[in-house]
PDB file of C-alpha atoms in Angstrom:
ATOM      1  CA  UNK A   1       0.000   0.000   0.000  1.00 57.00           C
ATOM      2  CA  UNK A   2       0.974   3.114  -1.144  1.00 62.00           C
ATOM      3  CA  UNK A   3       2.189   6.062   1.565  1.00 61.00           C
ATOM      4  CA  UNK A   4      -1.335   8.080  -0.293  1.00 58.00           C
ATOM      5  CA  UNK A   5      -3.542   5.240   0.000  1.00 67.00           C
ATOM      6  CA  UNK A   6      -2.577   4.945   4.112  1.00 63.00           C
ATOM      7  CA  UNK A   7      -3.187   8.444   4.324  1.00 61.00           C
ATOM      8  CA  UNK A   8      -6.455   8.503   2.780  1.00 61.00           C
ATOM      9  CA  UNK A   9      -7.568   5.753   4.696  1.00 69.00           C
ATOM     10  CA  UNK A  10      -6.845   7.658   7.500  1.00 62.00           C
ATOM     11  CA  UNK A  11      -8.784  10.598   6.545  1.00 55.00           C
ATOM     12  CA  UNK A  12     -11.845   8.543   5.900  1.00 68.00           C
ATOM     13  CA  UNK A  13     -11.650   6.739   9.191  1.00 65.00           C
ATOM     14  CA  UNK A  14     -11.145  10.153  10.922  1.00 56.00           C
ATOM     15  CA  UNK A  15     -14.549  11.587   9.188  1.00 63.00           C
ATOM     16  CA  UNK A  16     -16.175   8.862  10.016  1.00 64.00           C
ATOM     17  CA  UNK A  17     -15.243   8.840  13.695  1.00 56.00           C
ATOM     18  CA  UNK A  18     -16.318  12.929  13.715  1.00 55.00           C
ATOM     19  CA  UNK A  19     -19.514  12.078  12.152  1.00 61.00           C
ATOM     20  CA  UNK A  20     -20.414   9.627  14.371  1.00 62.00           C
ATOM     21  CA  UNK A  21     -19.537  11.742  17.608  1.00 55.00           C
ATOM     22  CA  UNK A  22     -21.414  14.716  16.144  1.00 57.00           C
ATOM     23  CA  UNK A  23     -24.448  12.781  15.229  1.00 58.00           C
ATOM     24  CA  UNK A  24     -24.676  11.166  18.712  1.00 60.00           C
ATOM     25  CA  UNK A  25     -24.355  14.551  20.375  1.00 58.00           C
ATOM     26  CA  UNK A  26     -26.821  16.472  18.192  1.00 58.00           C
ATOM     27  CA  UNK A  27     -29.314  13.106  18.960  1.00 62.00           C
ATOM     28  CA  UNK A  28     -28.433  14.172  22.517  1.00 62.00           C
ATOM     29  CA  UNK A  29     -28.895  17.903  22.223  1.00 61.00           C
ATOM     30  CA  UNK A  30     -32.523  16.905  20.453  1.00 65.00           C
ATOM     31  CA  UNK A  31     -33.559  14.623  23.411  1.00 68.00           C
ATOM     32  CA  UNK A  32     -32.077  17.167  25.967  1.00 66.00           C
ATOM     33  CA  UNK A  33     -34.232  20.128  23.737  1.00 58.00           C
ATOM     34  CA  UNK A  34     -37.697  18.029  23.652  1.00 70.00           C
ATOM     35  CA  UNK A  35     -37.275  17.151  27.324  1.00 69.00           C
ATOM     36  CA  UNK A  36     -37.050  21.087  28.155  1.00 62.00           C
ATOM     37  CA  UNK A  37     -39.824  22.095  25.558  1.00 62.00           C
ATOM     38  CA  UNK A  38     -42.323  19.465  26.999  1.00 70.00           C
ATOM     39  CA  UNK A  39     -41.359  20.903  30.834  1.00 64.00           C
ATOM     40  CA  UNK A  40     -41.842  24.502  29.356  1.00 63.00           C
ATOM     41  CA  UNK A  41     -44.994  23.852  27.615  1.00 68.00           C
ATOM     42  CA  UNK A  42     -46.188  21.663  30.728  1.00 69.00           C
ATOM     43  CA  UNK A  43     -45.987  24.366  32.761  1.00 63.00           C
ATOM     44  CA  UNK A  44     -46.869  27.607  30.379  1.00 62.00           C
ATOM     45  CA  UNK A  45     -50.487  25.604  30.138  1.00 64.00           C
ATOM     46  CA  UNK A  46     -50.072  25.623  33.601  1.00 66.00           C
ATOM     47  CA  UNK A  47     -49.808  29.195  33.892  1.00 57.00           C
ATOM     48  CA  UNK A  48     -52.290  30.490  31.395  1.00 57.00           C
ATOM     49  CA  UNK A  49     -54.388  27.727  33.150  1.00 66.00           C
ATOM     50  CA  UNK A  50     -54.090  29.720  36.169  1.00 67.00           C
ATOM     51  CA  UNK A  51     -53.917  33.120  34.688  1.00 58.00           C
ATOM     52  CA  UNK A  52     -57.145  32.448  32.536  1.00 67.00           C
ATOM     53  CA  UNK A  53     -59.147  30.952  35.943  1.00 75.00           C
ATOM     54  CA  UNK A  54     -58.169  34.101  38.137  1.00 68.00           C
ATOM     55  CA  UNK A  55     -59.043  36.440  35.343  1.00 68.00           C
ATOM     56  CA  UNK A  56     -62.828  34.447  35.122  1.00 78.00           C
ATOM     57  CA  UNK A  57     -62.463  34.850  38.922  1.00 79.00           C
ATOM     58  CA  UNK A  58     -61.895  38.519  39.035  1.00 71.00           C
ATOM     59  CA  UNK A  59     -64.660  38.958  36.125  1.00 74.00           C
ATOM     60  CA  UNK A  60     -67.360  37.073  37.752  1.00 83.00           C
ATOM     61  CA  UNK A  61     -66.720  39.088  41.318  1.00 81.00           C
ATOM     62  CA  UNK A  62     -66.659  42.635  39.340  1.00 71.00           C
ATOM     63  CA  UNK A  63     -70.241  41.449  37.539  1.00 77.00           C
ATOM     64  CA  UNK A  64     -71.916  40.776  40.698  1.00 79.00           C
ATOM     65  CA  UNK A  65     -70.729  43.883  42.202  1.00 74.00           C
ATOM     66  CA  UNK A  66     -71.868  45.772  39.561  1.00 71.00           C
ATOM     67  CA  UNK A  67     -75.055  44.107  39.997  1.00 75.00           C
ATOM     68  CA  UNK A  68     -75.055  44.890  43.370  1.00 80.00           C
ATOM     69  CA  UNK A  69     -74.837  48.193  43.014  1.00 61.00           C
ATOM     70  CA  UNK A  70     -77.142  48.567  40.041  1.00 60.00           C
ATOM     71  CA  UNK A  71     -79.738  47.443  42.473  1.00 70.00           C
ATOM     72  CA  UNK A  72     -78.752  49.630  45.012  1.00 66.00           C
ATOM     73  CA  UNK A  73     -79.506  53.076  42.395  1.00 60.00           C
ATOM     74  CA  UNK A  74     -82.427  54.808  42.554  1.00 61.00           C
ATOM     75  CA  UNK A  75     -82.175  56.592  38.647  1.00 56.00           C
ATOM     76  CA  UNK A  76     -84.907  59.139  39.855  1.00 57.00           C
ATOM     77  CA  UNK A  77     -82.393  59.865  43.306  1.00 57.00           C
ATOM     78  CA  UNK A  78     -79.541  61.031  41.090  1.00 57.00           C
ATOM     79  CA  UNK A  79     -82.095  63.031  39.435  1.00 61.00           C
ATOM     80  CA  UNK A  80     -81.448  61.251  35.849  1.00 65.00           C
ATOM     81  CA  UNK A  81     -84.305  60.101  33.173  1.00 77.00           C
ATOM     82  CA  UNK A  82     -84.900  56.886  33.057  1.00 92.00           C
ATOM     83  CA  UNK A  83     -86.045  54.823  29.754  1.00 96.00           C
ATOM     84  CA  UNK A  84     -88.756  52.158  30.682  1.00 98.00           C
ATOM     85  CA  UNK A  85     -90.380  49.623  27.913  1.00 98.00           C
ATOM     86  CA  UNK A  86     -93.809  48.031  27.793  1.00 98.00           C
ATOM     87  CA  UNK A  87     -94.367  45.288  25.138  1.00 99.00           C
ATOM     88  CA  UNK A  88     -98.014  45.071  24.642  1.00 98.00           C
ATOM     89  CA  UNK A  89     -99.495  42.509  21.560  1.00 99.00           C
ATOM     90  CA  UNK A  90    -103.146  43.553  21.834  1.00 99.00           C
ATOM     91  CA  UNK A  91    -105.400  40.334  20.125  1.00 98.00           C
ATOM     92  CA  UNK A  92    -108.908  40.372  20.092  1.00 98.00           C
ATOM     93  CA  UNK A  93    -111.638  41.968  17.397  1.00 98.00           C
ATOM     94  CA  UNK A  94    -109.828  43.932  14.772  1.00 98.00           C
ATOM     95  CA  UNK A  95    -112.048  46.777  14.708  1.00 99.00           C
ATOM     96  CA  UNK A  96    -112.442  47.090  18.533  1.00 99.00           C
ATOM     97  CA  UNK A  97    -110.462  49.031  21.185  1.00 99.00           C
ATOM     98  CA  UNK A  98    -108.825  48.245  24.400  1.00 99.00           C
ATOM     99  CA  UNK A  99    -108.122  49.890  27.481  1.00 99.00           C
ATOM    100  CA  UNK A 100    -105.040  50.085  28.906  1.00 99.00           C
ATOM    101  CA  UNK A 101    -105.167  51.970  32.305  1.00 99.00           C
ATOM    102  CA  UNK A 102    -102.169  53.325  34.324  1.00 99.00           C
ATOM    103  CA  UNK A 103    -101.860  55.772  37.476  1.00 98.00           C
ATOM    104  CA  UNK A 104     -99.546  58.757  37.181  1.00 98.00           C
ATOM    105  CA  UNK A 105     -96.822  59.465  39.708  1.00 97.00           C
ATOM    106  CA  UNK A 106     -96.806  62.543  41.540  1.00 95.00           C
ATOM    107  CA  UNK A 107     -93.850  64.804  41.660  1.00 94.00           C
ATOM    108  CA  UNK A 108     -91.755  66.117  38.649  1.00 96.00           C
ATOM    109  CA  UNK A 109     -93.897  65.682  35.438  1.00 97.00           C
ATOM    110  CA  UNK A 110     -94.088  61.824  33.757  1.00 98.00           C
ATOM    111  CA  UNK A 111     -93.533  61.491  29.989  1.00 99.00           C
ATOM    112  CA  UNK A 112     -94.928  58.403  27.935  1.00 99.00           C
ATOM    113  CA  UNK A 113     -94.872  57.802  24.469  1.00 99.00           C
ATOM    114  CA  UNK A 114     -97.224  55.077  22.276  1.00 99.00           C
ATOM    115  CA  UNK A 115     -95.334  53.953  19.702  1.00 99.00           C
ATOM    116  CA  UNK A 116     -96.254  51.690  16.623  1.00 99.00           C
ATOM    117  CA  UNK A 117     -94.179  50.622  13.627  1.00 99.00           C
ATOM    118  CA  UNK A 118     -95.932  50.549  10.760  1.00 99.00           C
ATOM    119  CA  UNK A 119     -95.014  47.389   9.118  1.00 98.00           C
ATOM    120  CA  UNK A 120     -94.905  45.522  12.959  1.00 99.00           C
ATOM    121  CA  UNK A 121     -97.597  42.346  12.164  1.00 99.00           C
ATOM    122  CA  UNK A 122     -97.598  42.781   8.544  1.00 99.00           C
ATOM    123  CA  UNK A 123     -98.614  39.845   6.290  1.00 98.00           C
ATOM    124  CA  UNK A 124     -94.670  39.523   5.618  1.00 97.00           C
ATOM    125  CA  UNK A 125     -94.283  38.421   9.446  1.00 98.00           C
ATOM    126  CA  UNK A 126     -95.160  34.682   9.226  1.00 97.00           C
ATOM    127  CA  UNK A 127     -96.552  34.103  12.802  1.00 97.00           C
ATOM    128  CA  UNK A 128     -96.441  37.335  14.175  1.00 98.00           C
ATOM    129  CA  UNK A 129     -99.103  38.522  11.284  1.00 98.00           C
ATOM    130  CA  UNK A 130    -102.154  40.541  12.338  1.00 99.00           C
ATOM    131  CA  UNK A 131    -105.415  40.300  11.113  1.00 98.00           C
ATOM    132  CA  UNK A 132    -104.705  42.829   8.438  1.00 98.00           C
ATOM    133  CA  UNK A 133    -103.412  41.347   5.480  1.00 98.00           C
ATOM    134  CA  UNK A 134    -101.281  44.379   4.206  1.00 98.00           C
ATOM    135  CA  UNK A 135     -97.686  45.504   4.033  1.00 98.00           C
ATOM    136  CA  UNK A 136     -98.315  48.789   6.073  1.00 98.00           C
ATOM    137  CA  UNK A 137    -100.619  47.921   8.939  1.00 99.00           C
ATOM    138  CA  UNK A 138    -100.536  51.321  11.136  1.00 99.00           C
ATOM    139  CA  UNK A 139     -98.290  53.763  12.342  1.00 99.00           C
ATOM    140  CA  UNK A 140     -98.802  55.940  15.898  1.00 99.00           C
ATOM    141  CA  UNK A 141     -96.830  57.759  17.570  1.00 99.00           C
ATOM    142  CA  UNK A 142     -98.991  59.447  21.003  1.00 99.00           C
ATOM    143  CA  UNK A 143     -96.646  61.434  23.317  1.00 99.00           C
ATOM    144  CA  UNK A 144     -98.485  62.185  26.396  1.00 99.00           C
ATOM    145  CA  UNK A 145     -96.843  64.461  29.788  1.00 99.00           C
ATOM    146  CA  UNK A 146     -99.128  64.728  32.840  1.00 98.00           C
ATOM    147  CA  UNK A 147     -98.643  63.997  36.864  1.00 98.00           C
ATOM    148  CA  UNK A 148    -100.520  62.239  39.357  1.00 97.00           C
ATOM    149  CA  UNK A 149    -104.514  61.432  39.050  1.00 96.00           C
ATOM    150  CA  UNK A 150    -107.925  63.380  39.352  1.00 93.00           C
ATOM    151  CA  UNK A 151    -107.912  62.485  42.828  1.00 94.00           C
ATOM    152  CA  UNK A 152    -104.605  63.833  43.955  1.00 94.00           C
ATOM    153  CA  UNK A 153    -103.598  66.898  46.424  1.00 91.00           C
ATOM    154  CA  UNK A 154    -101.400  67.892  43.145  1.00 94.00           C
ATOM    155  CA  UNK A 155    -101.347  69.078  39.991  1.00 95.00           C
ATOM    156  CA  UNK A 156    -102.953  66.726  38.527  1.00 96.00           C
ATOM    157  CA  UNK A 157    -103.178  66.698  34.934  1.00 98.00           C
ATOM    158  CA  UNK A 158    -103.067  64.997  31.259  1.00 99.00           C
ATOM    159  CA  UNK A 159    -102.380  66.303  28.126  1.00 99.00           C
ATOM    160  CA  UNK A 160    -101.291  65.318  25.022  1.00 99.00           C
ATOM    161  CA  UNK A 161     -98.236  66.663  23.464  1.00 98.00           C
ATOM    162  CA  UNK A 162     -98.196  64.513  19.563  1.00 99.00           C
ATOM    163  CA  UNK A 163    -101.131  62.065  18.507  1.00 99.00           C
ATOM    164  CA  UNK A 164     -99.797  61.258  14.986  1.00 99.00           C
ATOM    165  CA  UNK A 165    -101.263  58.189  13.280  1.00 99.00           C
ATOM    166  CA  UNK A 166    -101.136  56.731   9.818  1.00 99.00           C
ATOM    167  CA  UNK A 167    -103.045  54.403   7.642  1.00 98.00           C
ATOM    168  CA  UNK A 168    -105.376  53.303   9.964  1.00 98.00           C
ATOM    169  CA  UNK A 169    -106.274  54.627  13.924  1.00 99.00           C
ATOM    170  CA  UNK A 170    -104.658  52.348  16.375  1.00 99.00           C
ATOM    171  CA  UNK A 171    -104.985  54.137  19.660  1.00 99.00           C
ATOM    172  CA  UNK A 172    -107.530  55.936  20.879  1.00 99.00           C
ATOM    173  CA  UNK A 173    -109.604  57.784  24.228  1.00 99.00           C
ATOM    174  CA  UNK A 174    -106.915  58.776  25.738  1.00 99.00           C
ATOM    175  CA  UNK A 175    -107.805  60.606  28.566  1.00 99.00           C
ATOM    176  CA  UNK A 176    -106.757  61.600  32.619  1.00 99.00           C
ATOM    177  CA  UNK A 177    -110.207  59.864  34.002  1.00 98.00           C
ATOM    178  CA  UNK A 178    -109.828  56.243  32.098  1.00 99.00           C
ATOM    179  CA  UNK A 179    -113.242  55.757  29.642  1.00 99.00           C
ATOM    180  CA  UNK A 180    -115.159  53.176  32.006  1.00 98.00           C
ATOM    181  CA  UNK A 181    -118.428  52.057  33.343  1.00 98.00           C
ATOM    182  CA  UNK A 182    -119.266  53.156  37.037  1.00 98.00           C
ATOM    183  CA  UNK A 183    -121.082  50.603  39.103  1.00 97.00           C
ATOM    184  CA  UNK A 184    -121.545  50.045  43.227  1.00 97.00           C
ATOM    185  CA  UNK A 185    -118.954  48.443  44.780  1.00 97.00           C
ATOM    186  CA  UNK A 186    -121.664  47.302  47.698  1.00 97.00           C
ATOM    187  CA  UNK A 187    -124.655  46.740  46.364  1.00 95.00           C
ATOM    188  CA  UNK A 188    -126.227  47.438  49.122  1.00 95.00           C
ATOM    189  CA  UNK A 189    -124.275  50.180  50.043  1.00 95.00           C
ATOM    190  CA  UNK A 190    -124.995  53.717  49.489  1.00 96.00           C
ATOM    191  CA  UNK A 191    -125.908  55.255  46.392  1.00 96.00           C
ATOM    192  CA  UNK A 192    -123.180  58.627  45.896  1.00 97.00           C
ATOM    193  CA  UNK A 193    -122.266  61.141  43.270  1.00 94.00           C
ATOM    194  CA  UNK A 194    -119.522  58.786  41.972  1.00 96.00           C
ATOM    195  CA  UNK A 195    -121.294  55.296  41.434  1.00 96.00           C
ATOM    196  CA  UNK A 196    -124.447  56.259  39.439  1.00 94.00           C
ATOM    197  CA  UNK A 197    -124.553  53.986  35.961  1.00 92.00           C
ATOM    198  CA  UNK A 198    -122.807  55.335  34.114  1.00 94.00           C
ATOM    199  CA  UNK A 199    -120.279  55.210  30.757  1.00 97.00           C
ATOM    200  CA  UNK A 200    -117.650  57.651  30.253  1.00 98.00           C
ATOM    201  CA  UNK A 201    -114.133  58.906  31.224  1.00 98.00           C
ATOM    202  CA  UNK A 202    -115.037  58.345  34.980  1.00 98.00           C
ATOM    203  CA  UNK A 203    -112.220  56.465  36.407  1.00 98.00           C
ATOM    204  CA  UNK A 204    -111.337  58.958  38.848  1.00 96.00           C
ATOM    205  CA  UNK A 205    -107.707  57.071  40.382  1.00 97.00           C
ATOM    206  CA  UNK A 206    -106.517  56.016  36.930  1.00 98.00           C
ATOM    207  CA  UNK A 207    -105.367  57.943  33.436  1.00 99.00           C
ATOM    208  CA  UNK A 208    -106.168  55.135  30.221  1.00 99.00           C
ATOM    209  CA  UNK A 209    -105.959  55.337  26.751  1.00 99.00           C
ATOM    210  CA  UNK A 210    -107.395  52.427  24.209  1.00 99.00           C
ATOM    211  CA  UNK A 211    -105.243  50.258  21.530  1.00 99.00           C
ATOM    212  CA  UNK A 212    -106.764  48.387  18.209  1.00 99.00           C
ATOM    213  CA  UNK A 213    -106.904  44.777  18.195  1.00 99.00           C
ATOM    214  CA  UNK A 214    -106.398  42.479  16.014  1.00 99.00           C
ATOM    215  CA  UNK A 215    -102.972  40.999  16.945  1.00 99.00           C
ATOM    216  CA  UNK A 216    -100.819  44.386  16.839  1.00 99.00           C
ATOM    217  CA  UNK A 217     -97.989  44.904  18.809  1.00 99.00           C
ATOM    218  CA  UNK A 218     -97.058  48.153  20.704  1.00 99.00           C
ATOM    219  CA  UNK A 219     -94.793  49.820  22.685  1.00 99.00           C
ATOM    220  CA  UNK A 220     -95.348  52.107  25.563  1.00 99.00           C
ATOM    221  CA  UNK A 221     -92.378  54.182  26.699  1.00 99.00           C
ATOM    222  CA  UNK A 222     -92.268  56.135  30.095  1.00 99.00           C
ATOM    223  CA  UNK A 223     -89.696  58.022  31.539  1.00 98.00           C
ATOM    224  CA  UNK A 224     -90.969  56.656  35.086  1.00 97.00           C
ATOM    225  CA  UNK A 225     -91.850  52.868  36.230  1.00 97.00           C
ATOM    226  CA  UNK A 226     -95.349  52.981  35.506  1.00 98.00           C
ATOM    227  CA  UNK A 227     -97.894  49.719  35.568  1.00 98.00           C
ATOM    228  CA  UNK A 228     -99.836  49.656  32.380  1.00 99.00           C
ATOM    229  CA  UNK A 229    -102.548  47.480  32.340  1.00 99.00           C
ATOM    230  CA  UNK A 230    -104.342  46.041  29.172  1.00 99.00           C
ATOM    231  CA  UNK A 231    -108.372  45.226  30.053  1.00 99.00           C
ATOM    232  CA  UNK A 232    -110.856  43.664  28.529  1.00 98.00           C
ATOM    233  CA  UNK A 233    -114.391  44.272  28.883  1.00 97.00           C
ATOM    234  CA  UNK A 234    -115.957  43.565  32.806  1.00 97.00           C
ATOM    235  CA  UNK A 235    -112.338  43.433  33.929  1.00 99.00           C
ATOM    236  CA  UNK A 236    -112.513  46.433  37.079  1.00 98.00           C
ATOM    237  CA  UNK A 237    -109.737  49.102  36.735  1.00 98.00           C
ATOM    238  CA  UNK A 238    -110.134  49.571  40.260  1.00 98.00           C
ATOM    239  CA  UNK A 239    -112.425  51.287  43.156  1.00 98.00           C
ATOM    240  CA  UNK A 240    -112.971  53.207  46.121  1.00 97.00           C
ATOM    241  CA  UNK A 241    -114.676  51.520  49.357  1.00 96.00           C
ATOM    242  CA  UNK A 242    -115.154  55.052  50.592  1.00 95.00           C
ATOM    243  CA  UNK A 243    -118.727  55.930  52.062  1.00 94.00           C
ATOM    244  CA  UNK A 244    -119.036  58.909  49.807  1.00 95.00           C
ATOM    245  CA  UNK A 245    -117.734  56.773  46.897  1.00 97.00           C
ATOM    246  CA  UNK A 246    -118.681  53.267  47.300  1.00 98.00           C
ATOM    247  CA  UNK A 247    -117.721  52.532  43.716  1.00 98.00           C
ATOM    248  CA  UNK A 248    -115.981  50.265  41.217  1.00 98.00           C
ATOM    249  CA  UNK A 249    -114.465  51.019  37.422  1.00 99.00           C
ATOM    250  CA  UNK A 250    -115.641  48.387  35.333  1.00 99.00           C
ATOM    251  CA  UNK A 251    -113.380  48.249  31.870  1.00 99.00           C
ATOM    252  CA  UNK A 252    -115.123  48.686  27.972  1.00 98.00           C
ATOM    253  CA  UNK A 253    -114.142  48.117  25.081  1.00 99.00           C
ATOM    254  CA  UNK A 254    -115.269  50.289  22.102  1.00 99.00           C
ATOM    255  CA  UNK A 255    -115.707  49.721  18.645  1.00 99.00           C
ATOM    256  CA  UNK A 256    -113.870  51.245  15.947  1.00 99.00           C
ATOM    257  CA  UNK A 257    -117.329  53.455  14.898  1.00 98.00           C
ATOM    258  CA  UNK A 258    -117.834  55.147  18.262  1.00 98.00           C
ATOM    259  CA  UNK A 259    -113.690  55.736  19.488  1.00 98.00           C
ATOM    260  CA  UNK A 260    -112.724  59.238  19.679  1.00 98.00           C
ATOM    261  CA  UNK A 261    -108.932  60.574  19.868  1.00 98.00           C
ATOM    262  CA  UNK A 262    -109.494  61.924  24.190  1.00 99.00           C
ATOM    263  CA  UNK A 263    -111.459  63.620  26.580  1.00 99.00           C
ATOM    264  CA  UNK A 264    -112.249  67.193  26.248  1.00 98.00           C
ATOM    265  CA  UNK A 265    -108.260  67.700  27.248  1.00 98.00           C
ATOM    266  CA  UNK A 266    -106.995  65.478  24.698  1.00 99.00           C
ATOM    267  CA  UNK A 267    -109.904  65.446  21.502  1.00 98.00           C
ATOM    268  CA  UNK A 268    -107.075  66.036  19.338  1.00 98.00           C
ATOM    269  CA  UNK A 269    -107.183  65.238  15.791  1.00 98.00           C
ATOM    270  CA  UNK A 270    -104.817  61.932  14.440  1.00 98.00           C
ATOM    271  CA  UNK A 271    -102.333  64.501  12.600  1.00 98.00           C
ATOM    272  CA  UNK A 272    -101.519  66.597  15.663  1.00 98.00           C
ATOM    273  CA  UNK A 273     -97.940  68.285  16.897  1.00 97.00           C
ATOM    274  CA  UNK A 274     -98.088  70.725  19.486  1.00 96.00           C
ATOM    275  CA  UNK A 275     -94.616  71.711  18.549  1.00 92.00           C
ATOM    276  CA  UNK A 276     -94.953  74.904  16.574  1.00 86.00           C
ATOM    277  CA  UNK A 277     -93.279  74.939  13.570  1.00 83.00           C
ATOM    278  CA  UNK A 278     -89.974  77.564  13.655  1.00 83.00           C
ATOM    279  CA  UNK A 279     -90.420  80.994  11.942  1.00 80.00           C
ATOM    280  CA  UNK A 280     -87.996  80.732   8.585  1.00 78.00           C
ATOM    281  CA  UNK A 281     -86.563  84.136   7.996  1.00 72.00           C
ATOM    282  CA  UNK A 282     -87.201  85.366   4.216  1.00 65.00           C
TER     283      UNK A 282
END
């Protein structure tokens, strides 16, 4: 063998003998590396674990404080406005009217708005249709500002401020005595000024106006929490036990040929705004 050929021999046997003790250390560098990625991913679950449980912690405590002292506020004690709904879906005859009867707060003045979409139950709503088979059912919008009832020590008063309706009348009577019939709350008891027979607005503890039927929805707006009640007819509004009242409200409906827009008050027509118009300069 020739001195070159020993030599490169050599050489070969020498790369092979690096290879070899590279390869086995990077094989031991890889197992060391996976050993110390599985520990660090171990235990940065572990920590998000935790983090992500303290933060639910921490949310779920702030919620039910915040809860707890929603309850606690009295909107009308910070002297704010507040924004209360009423859904009402009024069913019944299509051409008849239905009280709904509410009592006014006393104090500052009460605000409450009737409002009506006009395409809300249209023949386009599947199950929520009313018994009006057209696109554009009816339209209202009745703002209405008063305080207390006829019977308060206060001011005492109803009026409304926009009765705007379109395409067909949808609420109507609106008035500071509710439209009722008076009856004796004792029969036997005595007969006074306030429980002769009678039909009209006479409901002397209670404000009311009347919504169509015929599967419509509505939605009454106050700036107060204020019970509004929808009646049908015989249902009693309320009474007085008094001796010099002895008398109960009995609820009517009315049909669409005898409703009227209010009482003397609020016998507004259905295309009223009190709001004047603003003077345009020429």
């Amino acid at each position: 063998m020739s001195d070159f050929t020993a030599i490169g021999q050599l050489v070969t046997e020498a790369r092979n003998l690096l290879d070899s003790i590279k390869g086995g250390a990077i094989r031991t560098m890889q197992t060391q590396f996976d050993a110390l990625k599985k520990v660090i991913t171990t235990d940065g679950a572990k920590v998000v674990s935790d983090v992500d449980s303290l933060g639910r912690s921490k949310l779920q405590q702030l919620d039910s404080e915040l809860a707890r002292v929603k309850q606690g506020v009295d909107i009308q004690t910070l002297g704010g406005q507040g924004r209360y709904v009423t859904e009402i879906t009024v069913n019944g005859d299509k051409d008849t009217f239905y009280p709904v009867c509410f009592t006014l707060p006393t104090g500052d003045e009460t605000e409450i708005q009737v409002f009506r979409h006009y395409s809300w139950n249209s023949k386009n709503s599947g199950a929520q249709a009313s018994d009006f088979d057209t696109t554009h059912v009816a339209s209202a919008l009745v703002v209405l500002k008063g305080q207390a009832s006829p019977w308060s020590g206060d001011a005492n008063y109803l009026r409304t401020v926009v009765n705007y309706q379109r395409y067909r009348q949808a609420v109507a009577n609106v008035a500071f005595s509710a439209y009722c019939l008076t009856e004796k709350k004792d029969p036997s008891g005595p007969d006074t000024g306030y429980n002769k027979a009678g039909l009209g607005y006479l409901a002397r503890s209670y404000s009311g106006f009347m919504l169509r039927g015929g599967k419509l929805k509505y939605q009454i707006i106050s700036n107060k929490p204020i019970k509004f009640s929808l009646l049908d007819d015989g249902d009693i509004i309320g009474s007085s036990s008094a001796s010099n009242t002895n008398v109960n409200w009995v609820a009517k409906t009315v049909p669409l040929a005898s409703v009227e827009t209010g009482d003397s008050s609020n016998k507004h027509s259905t295309t009223y705004i009190g709001y004047k118009k603003p003077e345009v300069s020429a």
